[in-house]
Tab-separated table of C-alpha atoms and ligand atoms in Angstrom:
chain	number	residue	atom	x	y	z
A	1	MET	CA	-3.749	0.152	27.802
A	2	SER	CA	-5.474	2.943	25.880
A	3	ASP	CA	-8.515	1.373	24.348
A	4	ARG	CA	-8.878	3.720	21.358
A	5	LYS	CA	-5.231	4.663	20.776
A	6	ILE	CA	-3.088	3.142	18.014
A	7	ILE	CA	0.348	3.688	16.498
A	8	VAL	CA	0.328	3.747	12.696
A	9	THR	CA	3.765	3.288	11.135
A	10	GLY	CA	4.244	4.569	7.582
A	11	GLY	CA	1.186	6.782	8.106
A	12	ALA	CA	2.447	9.563	5.826
A	13	GLY	CA	2.490	7.255	2.804
A	14	PHE	CA	-0.349	6.397	0.454
A	15	ILE	CA	-2.342	3.696	2.255
A	16	GLY	CA	-1.100	4.702	5.715
A	17	ALA	CA	-2.367	8.287	5.319
A	18	ASN	CA	-5.745	7.086	4.087
A	19	PHE	CA	-5.878	4.757	7.103
A	20	VAL	CA	-4.932	7.515	9.551
A	21	HIS	CA	-7.771	9.702	8.230
A	22	HIS	CA	-10.141	6.731	8.312
A	23	MET	CA	-9.347	5.881	11.938
A	24	VAL	CA	-9.347	9.476	13.258
A	25	GLY	CA	-12.704	9.873	11.521
A	26	ARG	CA	-13.948	6.863	13.465
A	27	GLY	CA	-12.942	8.391	16.794
A	28	TRP	CA	-9.579	6.696	17.297
A	29	HIS	CA	-6.533	8.471	18.677
A	30	VAL	CA	-3.694	7.920	16.199
A	31	ILE	CA	0.041	8.375	16.625
A	32	THR	CA	1.603	8.436	13.168
A	33	LEU	CA	5.238	7.342	12.986
A	34	ASP	CA	6.952	7.907	9.653
A	35	ALA	CA	10.541	8.243	8.439
A	36	LEU	CA	9.403	10.571	5.607
A	37	THR	CA	11.319	8.845	2.840
A	38	TYR	CA	10.765	10.063	-0.753
A	39	ALA	CA	7.357	8.297	-0.583
A	40	GLY	CA	6.314	9.803	2.743
A	41	ASN	CA	4.615	13.148	2.626
A	42	ARG	CA	3.934	15.086	5.837
A	43	ALA	CA	1.252	17.038	3.942
A	44	ASN	CA	-0.815	13.848	3.584
A	45	VAL	CA	-1.779	14.100	7.273
A	46	ALA	CA	-1.257	17.849	7.768
A	47	SER	CA	-4.999	18.497	7.797
A	48	LEU	CA	-4.993	16.729	11.186
A	49	ASP	CA	-2.460	19.140	12.729
A	50	GLY	CA	-3.931	20.583	15.913
A	51	ASP	CA	-6.433	17.751	16.201
A	52	PRO	CA	-6.050	16.297	19.731
A	53	GLN	CA	-6.795	12.864	18.255
A	54	HIS	CA	-3.638	12.879	16.153
A	55	SER	CA	0.086	13.337	16.641
A	56	PHE	CA	2.967	12.924	14.231
A	57	ILE	CA	6.396	11.501	15.094
A	58	HIS	CA	9.245	11.667	12.592
A	59	GLY	CA	11.231	8.452	13.006
A	60	SER	CA	12.058	5.001	11.703
A	61	ILE	CA	10.745	1.551	12.553
A	62	THR	CA	14.389	0.465	12.619
A	63	ASP	CA	14.886	2.601	15.762
A	64	GLY	CA	14.109	0.132	18.546
A	65	ALA	CA	14.666	2.655	21.350
A	66	LEU	CA	12.085	4.986	19.793
A	67	ILE	CA	9.542	2.173	19.442
A	68	ASP	CA	10.143	1.138	23.077
A	69	THR	CA	9.541	4.730	24.216
A	70	LEU	CA	6.356	5.110	22.176
A	71	LEU	CA	4.951	1.848	23.503
A	72	ALA	CA	5.768	2.777	27.109
A	73	GLU	CA	4.390	6.335	26.753
A	74	HIS	CA	1.158	5.515	24.958
A	75	SER	CA	0.266	1.904	25.835
A	76	PRO	CA	-1.554	1.657	22.494
A	77	ARG	CA	-4.277	-0.810	21.649
A	78	ALA	CA	-2.347	-1.711	18.484
A	79	ILE	CA	0.489	-1.039	16.111
A	80	VAL	CA	-0.585	-1.095	12.469
A	81	ASN	CA	2.472	-1.372	10.250
A	82	PHE	CA	2.442	0.209	6.789
A	83	ALA	CA	6.073	1.371	6.881
A	84	ALA	CA	7.901	-0.081	3.912
A	85	GLU	CA	9.770	0.478	0.727
A	86	SER	CA	6.908	-0.360	-1.606
A	87	HIS	CA	7.927	0.028	-5.246
A	88	VAL	CA	9.037	-3.046	-7.210
A	89	ASP	CA	11.109	-1.096	-9.778
A	90	ARG	CA	13.097	0.612	-7.032
A	91	SER	CA	13.776	-2.761	-5.413
A	92	ILE	CA	15.329	-3.865	-8.715
A	93	ASP	CA	17.400	-0.670	-8.989
A	94	GLY	CA	18.636	-0.938	-5.371
A	95	PRO	CA	17.361	-3.555	-2.909
A	96	LYS	CA	19.206	-2.490	0.264
A	97	ASP	CA	16.582	-0.100	1.653
A	98	PHE	CA	14.023	-2.873	1.178
A	99	ILE	CA	16.059	-5.216	3.362
A	100	ASP	CA	16.610	-2.500	5.981
A	101	THR	CA	13.015	-1.343	6.376
A	102	ASN	CA	10.906	-4.260	5.224
A	103	ILE	CA	12.877	-6.957	7.048
A	104	VAL	CA	15.068	-5.373	9.737
A	105	GLY	CA	12.397	-2.765	10.525
A	106	VAL	CA	9.749	-5.432	11.062
A	107	TYR	CA	12.168	-7.470	13.174
A	108	THR	CA	12.782	-4.346	15.286
A	109	LEU	CA	9.057	-3.756	15.749
A	110	LEU	CA	8.539	-7.383	16.741
A	111	GLU	CA	11.325	-7.275	19.313
A	112	SER	CA	10.001	-4.057	20.860
A	113	ILE	CA	6.510	-5.525	20.986
A	114	ARG	CA	7.899	-8.696	22.538
A	115	ALA	CA	9.569	-6.684	25.289
A	116	TYR	CA	6.490	-4.504	25.802
A	117	TYR	CA	3.810	-7.140	25.580
A	118	ILE	CA	5.176	-10.564	26.469
A	119	GLU	CA	7.706	-9.654	29.119
A	120	SER	CA	5.130	-7.735	31.099
A	121	ALA	CA	1.730	-8.553	32.454
A	122	ARG	CA	0.000	-6.957	29.466
A	123	ALA	CA	-0.564	-10.300	27.780
A	124	ASN	CA	-3.213	-10.895	30.425
A	125	SER	CA	-4.886	-7.521	30.263
A	126	GLU	CA	-8.515	-7.530	29.251
A	127	THR	CA	-8.159	-5.337	26.184
A	128	ALA	CA	-6.057	-7.263	23.745
A	129	PHE	CA	-3.072	-5.633	22.083
A	130	ARG	CA	-2.689	-6.338	18.344
A	131	PHE	CA	0.161	-6.058	15.874
A	132	LEU	CA	-1.456	-5.694	12.461
A	133	HIS	CA	1.103	-6.172	9.710
A	134	VAL	CA	0.024	-4.906	6.294
A	135	SER	CA	1.404	-7.104	3.541
A	136	THR	CA	0.877	-7.845	-0.115
A	137	ASP	CA	-0.377	-10.542	-2.477
A	138	GLU	CA	3.003	-10.311	-4.248
A	139	VAL	CA	4.432	-12.744	-1.665
A	140	TYR	CA	2.582	-15.542	-3.484
A	141	GLY	CA	4.198	-14.782	-6.838
A	142	SER	CA	2.392	-14.982	-10.155
A	143	ILE	CA	-0.581	-17.246	-10.938
A	144	GLU	CA	-1.680	-18.219	-14.464
A	145	THR	CA	-5.197	-19.356	-13.646
A	146	GLY	CA	-7.281	-19.504	-10.477
A	147	GLU	CA	-6.727	-17.432	-7.339
A	148	PHE	CA	-4.389	-17.326	-4.372
A	149	THR	CA	-5.820	-18.183	-0.966
A	150	GLU	CA	-4.346	-17.832	2.527
A	151	ASN	CA	-2.995	-21.394	2.094
A	152	SER	CA	-1.067	-20.733	-1.124
A	153	PRO	CA	2.710	-21.256	-0.844
A	154	TYR	CA	4.961	-18.194	-0.812
A	155	SER	CA	6.895	-17.710	-4.059
A	156	PRO	CA	8.103	-14.100	-4.292
A	157	ASN	CA	9.859	-12.993	-7.482
A	158	SER	CA	11.098	-9.409	-6.962
A	159	PRO	CA	13.420	-8.142	-4.215
A	160	TYR	CA	10.424	-6.141	-2.920
A	161	ALA	CA	8.190	-9.223	-2.771
A	162	ALA	CA	10.980	-11.281	-1.180
A	163	SER	CA	11.465	-8.638	1.524
A	164	LYS	CA	7.723	-8.564	2.250
A	165	ALA	CA	7.622	-12.385	2.317
A	166	SER	CA	10.544	-12.410	4.766
A	167	ALA	CA	8.710	-9.963	7.019
A	168	ASP	CA	5.539	-12.078	6.925
A	169	HIS	CA	7.573	-15.126	7.955
A	170	LEU	CA	9.100	-13.189	10.856
A	171	VAL	CA	5.663	-12.048	12.016
A	172	HIS	CA	4.275	-15.595	11.852
A	173	ALA	CA	7.320	-16.964	13.709
A	174	TRP	CA	7.144	-14.315	16.466
A	175	GLN	CA	3.432	-15.007	16.823
A	176	LYS	CA	3.932	-18.762	17.145
A	177	THR	CA	7.132	-18.747	19.188
A	178	PHE	CA	6.596	-15.792	21.504
A	179	GLY	CA	2.830	-15.402	21.411
A	180	ILE	CA	2.828	-11.906	19.878
A	181	PRO	CA	-0.841	-11.244	19.021
A	182	ALA	CA	-0.107	-10.550	15.379
A	183	ILE	CA	-2.345	-10.589	12.326
A	184	VAL	CA	-1.153	-10.361	8.704
A	185	THR	CA	-3.201	-9.065	5.786
A	186	ASN	CA	-2.171	-9.660	2.158
A	187	CYS	CA	-3.799	-7.174	-0.184
A	188	THR	CA	-3.874	-6.705	-3.939
A	189	ASN	CA	-3.034	-3.491	-5.834
A	190	ASN	CA	-4.473	-0.362	-4.240
A	191	TYR	CA	-5.481	2.830	-6.018
A	192	GLY	CA	-6.991	6.102	-4.855
A	193	PRO	CA	-6.042	9.523	-3.436
A	194	PHE	CA	-2.493	10.240	-2.185
A	195	GLN	CA	-0.766	7.472	-4.176
A	196	PHE	CA	2.778	8.439	-5.117
A	197	PRO	CA	2.989	8.903	-8.898
A	198	GLU	CA	5.506	6.160	-9.530
A	199	LYS	CA	2.797	3.473	-9.343
A	200	LEU	CA	0.860	2.606	-12.516
A	201	ILE	CA	-2.397	4.542	-12.056
A	202	PRO	CA	-1.116	7.895	-10.687
A	203	LEU	CA	1.927	7.672	-12.976
A	204	MET	CA	-0.321	7.440	-16.020
A	205	ILE	CA	-2.589	10.274	-14.828
A	206	THR	CA	0.279	12.652	-14.053
A	207	LYS	CA	2.244	11.802	-17.205
A	208	ALA	CA	-0.851	12.216	-19.370
A	209	LEU	CA	-1.549	15.630	-17.819
A	210	ALA	CA	2.065	16.594	-18.567
A	211	GLU	CA	1.684	15.354	-22.183
A	212	GLN	CA	4.455	12.787	-21.620
A	213	PRO	CA	4.654	9.227	-23.043
A	214	LEU	CA	2.707	6.604	-21.076
A	215	PRO	CA	5.168	3.704	-20.573
A	216	ILE	CA	3.617	0.233	-20.752
A	217	TYR	CA	5.984	-2.548	-19.720
A	218	GLY	CA	6.189	-5.252	-22.377
A	219	ASN	CA	2.886	-6.161	-23.999
A	220	GLY	CA	0.760	-4.646	-21.192
A	221	LEU	CA	-1.321	-7.791	-20.879
A	222	GLN	CA	-0.283	-8.406	-17.251
A	223	VAL	CA	-3.224	-8.637	-14.878
A	224	ARG	CA	-3.645	-6.951	-11.492
A	225	ASP	CA	-6.653	-7.005	-9.152
A	226	TRP	CA	-7.454	-3.419	-8.082
A	227	VAL	CA	-8.908	-2.459	-4.710
A	228	HIS	CA	-9.828	1.097	-3.777
A	229	VAL	CA	-7.705	2.273	-0.856
A	230	GLU	CA	-10.798	3.201	1.210
A	231	ASP	CA	-12.041	-0.373	0.899
A	232	HIS	CA	-8.616	-1.624	2.010
A	233	CYS	CA	-8.632	0.744	5.015
A	234	ARG	CA	-12.100	-0.423	5.998
A	235	ALA	CA	-10.903	-4.037	5.759
A	236	LEU	CA	-7.949	-3.246	8.036
A	237	SER	CA	-10.052	-1.506	10.680
A	238	MET	CA	-12.461	-4.462	10.687
A	239	VAL	CA	-9.586	-6.954	10.975
A	240	LEU	CA	-8.162	-4.897	13.827
A	241	GLU	CA	-11.434	-5.212	15.712
A	242	HIS	CA	-12.544	-8.711	14.734
A	243	GLY	CA	-9.482	-10.565	13.394
A	244	ILE	CA	-7.938	-13.474	15.251
A	245	PRO	CA	-4.240	-13.352	16.234
A	246	GLY	CA	-2.185	-15.814	14.232
A	247	GLU	CA	-4.504	-15.573	11.260
A	248	THR	CA	-3.862	-14.191	7.783
A	249	TYR	CA	-6.528	-12.420	5.734
A	250	ILE	CA	-6.344	-11.850	1.990
A	251	VAL	CA	-7.954	-8.619	0.752
A	252	GLY	CA	-8.965	-8.342	-2.926
A	253	GLY	CA	-10.877	-5.838	-4.996
A	254	ASN	CA	-12.764	-8.183	-7.292
A	255	ALA	CA	-11.580	-6.007	-10.183
A	256	SER	CA	-9.031	-7.857	-12.318
A	257	ARG	CA	-7.834	-5.846	-15.295
A	258	GLN	CA	-4.999	-5.994	-17.824
A	259	ASN	CA	-2.612	-3.038	-17.524
A	260	LEU	CA	-3.398	-1.795	-21.035
A	261	GLU	CA	-7.102	-1.876	-20.248
A	262	VAL	CA	-6.512	0.216	-17.105
A	263	VAL	CA	-4.407	2.779	-18.952
A	264	ARG	CA	-6.892	3.077	-21.809
A	265	HIS	CA	-9.675	3.539	-19.258
A	266	ILE	CA	-7.756	6.405	-17.618
A	267	CYS	CA	-7.144	7.967	-21.044
A	268	ASP	CA	-10.866	7.805	-21.851
A	269	ILE	CA	-11.768	9.548	-18.576
A	270	LEU	CA	-9.176	12.263	-19.201
A	271	ASP	CA	-10.419	12.735	-22.790
A	272	ARG	CA	-13.798	13.606	-21.277
A	273	LEU	CA	-12.693	15.602	-18.213
A	274	ARG	CA	-9.543	17.337	-19.516
A	275	PRO	CA	-9.347	17.074	-23.323
A	276	ARG	CA	-5.947	17.732	-24.856
A	277	THR	CA	-5.510	21.083	-26.576
A	278	SER	CA	-4.410	19.199	-29.706
A	279	GLY	CA	-7.752	17.410	-29.739
A	280	LYS	CA	-5.941	14.049	-29.984
A	281	PRO	CA	-6.853	11.194	-27.597
A	282	TYR	CA	-4.542	10.497	-24.643
A	283	THR	CA	-4.122	6.887	-25.841
A	284	GLU	CA	-1.877	8.343	-28.538
A	285	LEU	CA	0.729	8.851	-25.758
A	286	ILE	CA	0.892	5.095	-24.951
A	287	GLU	CA	4.345	3.666	-25.589
A	288	HIS	CA	5.487	0.070	-25.050
A	289	VAL	CA	8.848	-0.039	-23.246
A	290	THR	CA	11.253	-2.708	-22.033
A	291	ASP	CA	9.586	-5.083	-19.629
A	292	ARG	CA	10.296	-5.187	-15.881
A	293	PRO	CA	12.672	-8.081	-15.054
A	294	ALA	CA	10.836	-11.048	-13.510
A	295	HIS	CA	7.564	-9.223	-14.155
A	296	ASP	CA	4.695	-11.115	-12.492
A	297	THR	CA	2.127	-11.863	-15.187
A	298	ARG	CA	-0.991	-12.150	-13.098
A	299	TYR	CA	-2.156	-11.605	-9.524
A	300	ALA	CA	-5.580	-12.852	-8.464
A	301	VAL	CA	-6.861	-13.553	-4.962
A	302	ASP	CA	-9.821	-15.181	-3.280
A	303	SER	CA	-11.183	-12.945	-0.489
A	304	ALA	CA	-13.713	-15.531	0.731
A	305	LYS	CA	-12.164	-15.793	4.204
A	306	ILE	CA	-12.330	-12.106	5.127
A	307	GLN	CA	-15.833	-11.922	3.662
A	308	ALA	CA	-17.089	-14.923	5.643
A	309	GLU	CA	-15.228	-14.398	8.923
A	310	ILE	CA	-14.958	-10.604	9.173
A	311	GLY	CA	-17.937	-9.531	7.066
A	312	TRP	CA	-15.895	-7.260	4.774
A	313	ARG	CA	-16.392	-6.876	1.060
A	314	PRO	CA	-15.274	-4.146	-1.343
A	315	GLU	CA	-17.827	-1.373	-1.884
A	316	TYR	CA	-16.201	0.454	-4.814
A	317	ASP	CA	-16.562	-0.927	-8.300
A	318	PHE	CA	-13.543	-0.165	-10.469
A	319	LYS	CA	-15.444	2.160	-12.817
A	320	SER	CA	-16.600	4.569	-10.095
A	321	GLY	CA	-13.351	4.174	-8.105
A	322	ILE	CA	-11.106	5.108	-11.004
A	323	GLU	CA	-13.364	8.026	-11.959
A	324	GLN	CA	-13.144	9.337	-8.360
A	325	THR	CA	-9.360	8.830	-8.380
A	326	VAL	CA	-8.790	10.689	-11.663
A	327	ASN	CA	-10.965	13.510	-10.333
A	328	TRP	CA	-8.888	13.631	-7.126
A	329	TYR	CA	-5.659	14.092	-9.104
A	330	LEU	CA	-7.292	16.745	-11.271
A	331	ASP	CA	-8.455	18.579	-8.131
A	332	ASN	CA	-5.062	18.272	-6.415
A	333	GLU	CA	-2.524	19.424	-8.955
A	334	ASP	CA	-0.755	21.362	-6.143
A	335	TRP	CA	-0.165	18.034	-4.388
A	336	ILE	CA	1.236	16.599	-7.632
A	337	ASP	CA	3.609	19.578	-7.917
A	338	VAL	CA	4.901	19.022	-4.368
A	339	VAL	CA	5.577	15.309	-4.819
A	340	ARG	CA	6.918	15.863	-8.339
A	341	GLU	CA	9.862	17.669	-6.733
A	342	LYS	CA	10.719	14.373	-5.036
A	343	TYR	CA	10.783	12.333	-8.209
A	344	ASP	CA	11.882	14.738	-10.911
A	345	GLY	CA	15.451	14.030	-11.902
A	346	ARG	CA	15.065	10.337	-11.239
A	347	ARG	CA	14.054	7.914	-13.963
A	348	LEU	CA	10.454	6.955	-13.393
A	349	GLY	CA	9.324	3.718	-14.881
A	350	ARG	CA	11.381	1.802	-17.396
A	351	THR	CA	11.051	4.345	-20.213
A	352	GLY	CA	13.246	4.939	-23.202
A	353	HIS	CA	13.270	1.571	-24.923
A	354	ARG	CA	10.832	0.115	-27.363
A	355	GLY	CA	9.606	-3.167	-25.882
A	356	SER	CA	9.416	-6.439	-27.712
A	357	GLY	CA	5.853	-7.084	-26.657
A	358	THR	CA	4.102	-4.415	-28.691
B	1	NAD	P1	4.186	4.080	0.287
B	1	NAD	O1	5.508	3.837	-0.340
B	1	NAD	O2	3.242	5.048	-0.338
B	1	NAD	O3	4.391	4.550	1.799
B	1	NAD	C1	5.335	3.961	2.661
B	1	NAD	C2	5.495	4.871	3.860
B	1	NAD	O4	6.409	4.244	4.767
B	1	NAD	C3	6.066	6.246	3.524
B	1	NAD	O5	5.359	7.254	4.196
B	1	NAD	C4	7.499	6.181	4.026
B	1	NAD	O6	8.018	7.439	4.418
B	1	NAD	C5	7.334	5.239	5.208
B	1	NAD	N1	8.584	4.563	5.584
B	1	NAD	C6	9.493	3.974	4.770
B	1	NAD	N2	10.499	3.477	5.488
B	1	NAD	C7	10.210	3.726	6.793
B	1	NAD	C8	10.847	3.439	8.015
B	1	NAD	N3	12.032	2.783	8.060
B	1	NAD	N4	10.268	3.826	9.168
B	1	NAD	C9	9.084	4.508	9.144
B	1	NAD	N5	8.456	4.839	8.019
B	1	NAD	C10	8.998	4.437	6.852
B	1	NAD	O7	3.528	2.643	0.419
B	1	NAD	P2	1.988	2.211	0.324
B	1	NAD	O8	1.657	1.942	-1.082
B	1	NAD	O9	1.171	3.128	1.132
B	1	NAD	O10	2.079	0.796	1.055
B	1	NAD	C11	1.940	0.706	2.472
B	1	NAD	C12	2.090	-0.748	2.885
B	1	NAD	O11	1.093	-1.536	2.237
B	1	NAD	C13	3.432	-1.363	2.482
B	1	NAD	O12	3.857	-2.206	3.512
B	1	NAD	C14	3.123	-2.161	1.232
B	1	NAD	O13	3.970	-3.259	1.117
B	1	NAD	C15	1.696	-2.605	1.521
B	1	NAD	N6	0.854	-2.839	0.349
B	1	NAD	C16	0.763	-1.893	-0.633
B	1	NAD	C17	-0.095	-2.121	-1.723
B	1	NAD	C18	-0.245	-1.105	-2.826
B	1	NAD	O14	-0.874	-1.412	-3.840
B	1	NAD	N7	0.268	0.098	-2.692
B	1	NAD	C19	-0.823	-3.317	-1.804
B	1	NAD	C20	-0.688	-4.256	-0.767
B	1	NAD	C21	0.144	-4.006	0.293
B	2	DAU	O1	-0.060	-6.405	-5.542
B	2	DAU	C1	0.216	-5.484	-4.522
B	2	DAU	C2	1.394	-4.624	-4.915
B	2	DAU	O2	0.920	-3.727	-5.913
B	2	DAU	C3	1.987	-3.858	-3.741
B	2	DAU	O3	2.528	-4.775	-2.831
B	2	DAU	C4	3.085	-2.897	-4.221
B	2	DAU	O4	3.529	-2.105	-3.127
B	2	DAU	C5	2.499	-1.990	-5.279
B	2	DAU	O5	3.508	-1.158	-5.802
B	2	DAU	C6	1.875	-2.821	-6.404
B	2	DAU	O6	2.904	-3.541	-7.140
B	2	DAU	P1	2.871	-3.603	-8.738
B	2	DAU	O7	4.226	-3.915	-9.213
B	2	DAU	O8	1.767	-4.464	-9.206
B	2	DAU	O9	2.456	-2.066	-9.015
B	2	DAU	P2	2.956	-1.009	-10.106
B	2	DAU	O10	2.024	0.142	-9.996
B	2	DAU	O11	4.407	-0.741	-10.016
B	2	DAU	O12	2.682	-1.755	-11.471
B	2	DAU	C7	1.379	-2.242	-11.801
B	2	DAU	C8	1.494	-2.946	-13.140
B	2	DAU	O13	1.745	-1.968	-14.158
B	2	DAU	C9	2.634	-3.926	-13.219
B	2	DAU	O14	2.242	-5.027	-14.028
B	2	DAU	C10	3.742	-3.158	-13.910
B	2	DAU	C11	2.987	-2.222	-14.830
B	2	DAU	N1	3.617	-0.920	-15.094
B	2	DAU	C12	4.010	-0.174	-14.028
B	2	DAU	C13	4.609	1.053	-14.221
B	2	DAU	C14	5.080	1.873	-13.039
B	2	DAU	C15	3.761	-0.457	-16.398
B	2	DAU	O15	3.381	-1.124	-17.367
B	2	DAU	N2	4.354	0.765	-16.588
B	2	DAU	C16	4.794	1.540	-15.554
B	2	DAU	O16	5.351	2.631	-15.794
């Protein structure tokens, strides 16, 4: 087994790409496997081209033969799985891809790992293999007061959340039944560089820069807990090294905000850094639109376990993290233009209708 070599699936997406850069920067050898869906962007890891510590494979986690080959060729220390369909609105518009990748893809990974790890002598090797499955707090559903913990019951509401919950159950079952050394992390909303501009924060930045309406679903009072993607990546690398197979770790940002508050905050930063030629504030572009069906009202998590057992805590506060993120999008308008080609022509967000919650 290669002690410092890992396979990162979904490594051309938002969090995956940040993780690939994080791990290469820490001296790991990374093999990125990505199907390059609309959300995957080869350019996100292109700066590592030619680096002997990194290689890129174009392929799907649903391709069991490919996974078998990669495991046999590289004998990695771990597979870290980010590959997924990740956007709730798309799962409402068309759930099938979510079933294929998020459930069948994870099943395929687990079966390849079972063949590679369990049905060989590797289970006894001194350096322990790990399957680190990156999941979401959305599996727990919505919570009115208090916080989710690792012991909270699963109660997913969207097709996306249900597909992620299904995958988590498969991972837990394969760990218990077959002894796959798997760990699951359930993280809150990420933000930061490379996030595809269909998600709230980059959508609002890119729409504001294009002088387009900023669509707030319903009354905009829904609450999300925001973690900077670099903090999430650091949590994952620490869990990879110190986490215990069979365990679940919740990762939270300690930064709960209502959606409207987040959008107004972004507008205020843009007013300062890139004032509109009209002189009007960006908040003037805010428009309440029809709510997302089964919209989860509030996510909130308790990260006490990962803090106590792994020693991780978030380092970014939301104010500095969002300022850095807005600056990144302002500095990378070429990147926005490239990904815009992938989403122009498709309805983004649930725009076009005045919502009832204004
Ligand atoms: P993303 O949509 O930006 O990236 C997903 C990546 O997976 C893309 O590069 C895509 O090409 C790739 N992919 C899709 N289907 C694939 C397949 N069949 N085989 C190989 N690659 C495939 O997603 P993200 O926001 O970076 O999320 C990454 C993971 O983290 C997901 O599993 C998501 O559920 C989880 N997560 C995300 C957040 C968040 O706030 N974004 C929070 C918690 C957990
Ligand atoms: O909690 C973790 C999850 O966070 C991840 O598992 C998902 O992959 C990720 O997409 C994210 O899910 P959300 O649904 O919370 O993220 P999104 O950015 O789509 O929406 C954040 C909030 O903003 C949500 O309450 C819906 C609202 N929203 C979103 C969009 C795109 C709007 O009001 N207007 C919008 O246009």
